[in-house]
PDB file of C-alpha atoms in Angstrom:
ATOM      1  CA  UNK A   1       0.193 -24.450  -2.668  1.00 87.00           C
ATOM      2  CA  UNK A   2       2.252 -22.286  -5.117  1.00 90.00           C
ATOM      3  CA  UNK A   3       0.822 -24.081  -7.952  1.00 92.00           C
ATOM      4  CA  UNK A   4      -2.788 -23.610  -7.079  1.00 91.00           C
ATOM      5  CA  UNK A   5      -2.341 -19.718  -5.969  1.00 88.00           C
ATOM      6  CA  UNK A   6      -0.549 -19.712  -9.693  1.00 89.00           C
ATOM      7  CA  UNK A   7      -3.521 -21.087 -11.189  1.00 93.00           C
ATOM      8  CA  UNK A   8      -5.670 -19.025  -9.313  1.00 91.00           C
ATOM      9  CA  UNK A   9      -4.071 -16.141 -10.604  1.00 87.00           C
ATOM     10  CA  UNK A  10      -3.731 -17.339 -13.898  1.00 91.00           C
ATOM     11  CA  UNK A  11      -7.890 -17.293 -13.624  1.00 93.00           C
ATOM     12  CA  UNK A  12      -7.503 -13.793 -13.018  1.00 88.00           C
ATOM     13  CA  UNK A  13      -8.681 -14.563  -9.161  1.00 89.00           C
ATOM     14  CA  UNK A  14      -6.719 -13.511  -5.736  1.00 86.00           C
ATOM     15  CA  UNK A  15      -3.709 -15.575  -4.395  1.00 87.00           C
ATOM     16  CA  UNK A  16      -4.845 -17.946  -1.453  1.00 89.00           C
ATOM     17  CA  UNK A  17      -2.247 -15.763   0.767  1.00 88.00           C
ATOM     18  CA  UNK A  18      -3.612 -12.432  -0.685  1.00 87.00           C
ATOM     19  CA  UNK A  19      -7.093 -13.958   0.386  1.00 90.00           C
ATOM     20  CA  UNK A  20      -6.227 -14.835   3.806  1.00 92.00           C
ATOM     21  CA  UNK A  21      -4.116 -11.499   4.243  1.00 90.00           C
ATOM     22  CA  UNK A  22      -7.813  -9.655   2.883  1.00 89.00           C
ATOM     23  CA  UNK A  23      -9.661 -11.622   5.808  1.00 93.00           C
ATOM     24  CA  UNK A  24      -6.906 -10.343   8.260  1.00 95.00           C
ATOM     25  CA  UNK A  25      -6.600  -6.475   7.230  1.00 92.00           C
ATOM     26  CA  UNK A  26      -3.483  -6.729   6.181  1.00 92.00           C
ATOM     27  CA  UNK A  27      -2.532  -4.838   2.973  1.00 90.00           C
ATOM     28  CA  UNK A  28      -0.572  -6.399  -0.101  1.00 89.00           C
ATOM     29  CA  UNK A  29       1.313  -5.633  -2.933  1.00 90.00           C
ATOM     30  CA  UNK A  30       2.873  -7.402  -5.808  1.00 88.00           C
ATOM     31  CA  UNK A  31       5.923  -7.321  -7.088  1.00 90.00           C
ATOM     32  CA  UNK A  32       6.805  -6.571 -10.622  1.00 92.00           C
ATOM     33  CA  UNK A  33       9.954  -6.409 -13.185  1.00 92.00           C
ATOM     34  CA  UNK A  34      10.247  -4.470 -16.140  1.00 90.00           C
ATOM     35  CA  UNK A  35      12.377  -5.438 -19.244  1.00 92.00           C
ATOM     36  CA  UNK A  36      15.422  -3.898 -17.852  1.00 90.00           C
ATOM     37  CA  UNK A  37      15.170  -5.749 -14.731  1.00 87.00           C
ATOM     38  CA  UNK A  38      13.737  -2.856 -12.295  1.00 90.00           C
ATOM     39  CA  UNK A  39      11.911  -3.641  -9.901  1.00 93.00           C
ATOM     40  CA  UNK A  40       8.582  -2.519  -8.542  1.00 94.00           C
ATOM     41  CA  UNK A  41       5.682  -2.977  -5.811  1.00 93.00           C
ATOM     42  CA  UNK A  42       2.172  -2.571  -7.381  1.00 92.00           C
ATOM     43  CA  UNK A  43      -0.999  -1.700  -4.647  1.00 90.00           C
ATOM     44  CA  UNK A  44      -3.950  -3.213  -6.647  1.00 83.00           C
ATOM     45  CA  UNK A  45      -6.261  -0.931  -4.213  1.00 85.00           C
ATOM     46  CA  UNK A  46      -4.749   2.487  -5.355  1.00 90.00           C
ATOM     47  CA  UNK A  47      -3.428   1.728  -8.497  1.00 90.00           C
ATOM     48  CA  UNK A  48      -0.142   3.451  -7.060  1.00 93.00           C
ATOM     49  CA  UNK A  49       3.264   2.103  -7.875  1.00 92.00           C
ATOM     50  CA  UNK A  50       6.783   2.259  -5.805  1.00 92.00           C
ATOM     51  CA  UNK A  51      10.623   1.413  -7.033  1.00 91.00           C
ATOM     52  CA  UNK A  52      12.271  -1.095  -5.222  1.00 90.00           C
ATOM     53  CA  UNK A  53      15.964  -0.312  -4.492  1.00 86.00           C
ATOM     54  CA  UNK A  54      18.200  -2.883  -3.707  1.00 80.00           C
ATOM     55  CA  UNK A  55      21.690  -2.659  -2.397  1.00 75.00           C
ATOM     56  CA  UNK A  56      23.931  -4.739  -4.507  1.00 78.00           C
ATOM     57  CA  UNK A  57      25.098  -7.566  -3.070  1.00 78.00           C
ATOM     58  CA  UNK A  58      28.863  -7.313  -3.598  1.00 84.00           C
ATOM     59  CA  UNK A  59      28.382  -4.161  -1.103  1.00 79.00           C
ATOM     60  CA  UNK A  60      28.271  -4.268   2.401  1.00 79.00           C
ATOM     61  CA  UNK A  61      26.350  -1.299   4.848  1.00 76.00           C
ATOM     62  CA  UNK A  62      28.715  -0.463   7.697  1.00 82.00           C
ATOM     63  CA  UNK A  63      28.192   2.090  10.484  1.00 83.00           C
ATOM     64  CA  UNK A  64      30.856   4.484  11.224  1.00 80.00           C
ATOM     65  CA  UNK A  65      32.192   5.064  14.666  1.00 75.00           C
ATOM     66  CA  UNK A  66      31.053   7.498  16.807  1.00 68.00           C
TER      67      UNK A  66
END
């Protein structure tokens, strides 16, 4: 499945999950990484972009008593 929703997009057609998500109403982006290794989510409908920020992984979210 992975290798036909590559070639599909290859072909410069929609993903079979970005398809079925279409047929649904449900809204996708894609995910892109630039040359320094940032990444970001692309919306193909607005042509609007967003940063991805992701905690490193040696770090660990704790919550503070209260």
């Amino acid at each position: 499945m992975v290798t036909i929703s590559n070639l599909r997009r290859y072909e410069g057609k929609t993903t079979l999950a970005e398809e079925i998500a279409k047929e649904l109403g449900i809204k996708t982006y894609r995910l892109y990484q630039d040359s320094k290794g940032k990444k970001f989510l692309f919306d193909e409908e607005t042509g609007k972009t967003t940063r991805v920020r992701e905690v490193p992984k040696h770090l660990k979210i704790i919550k503070g008593r209260r």
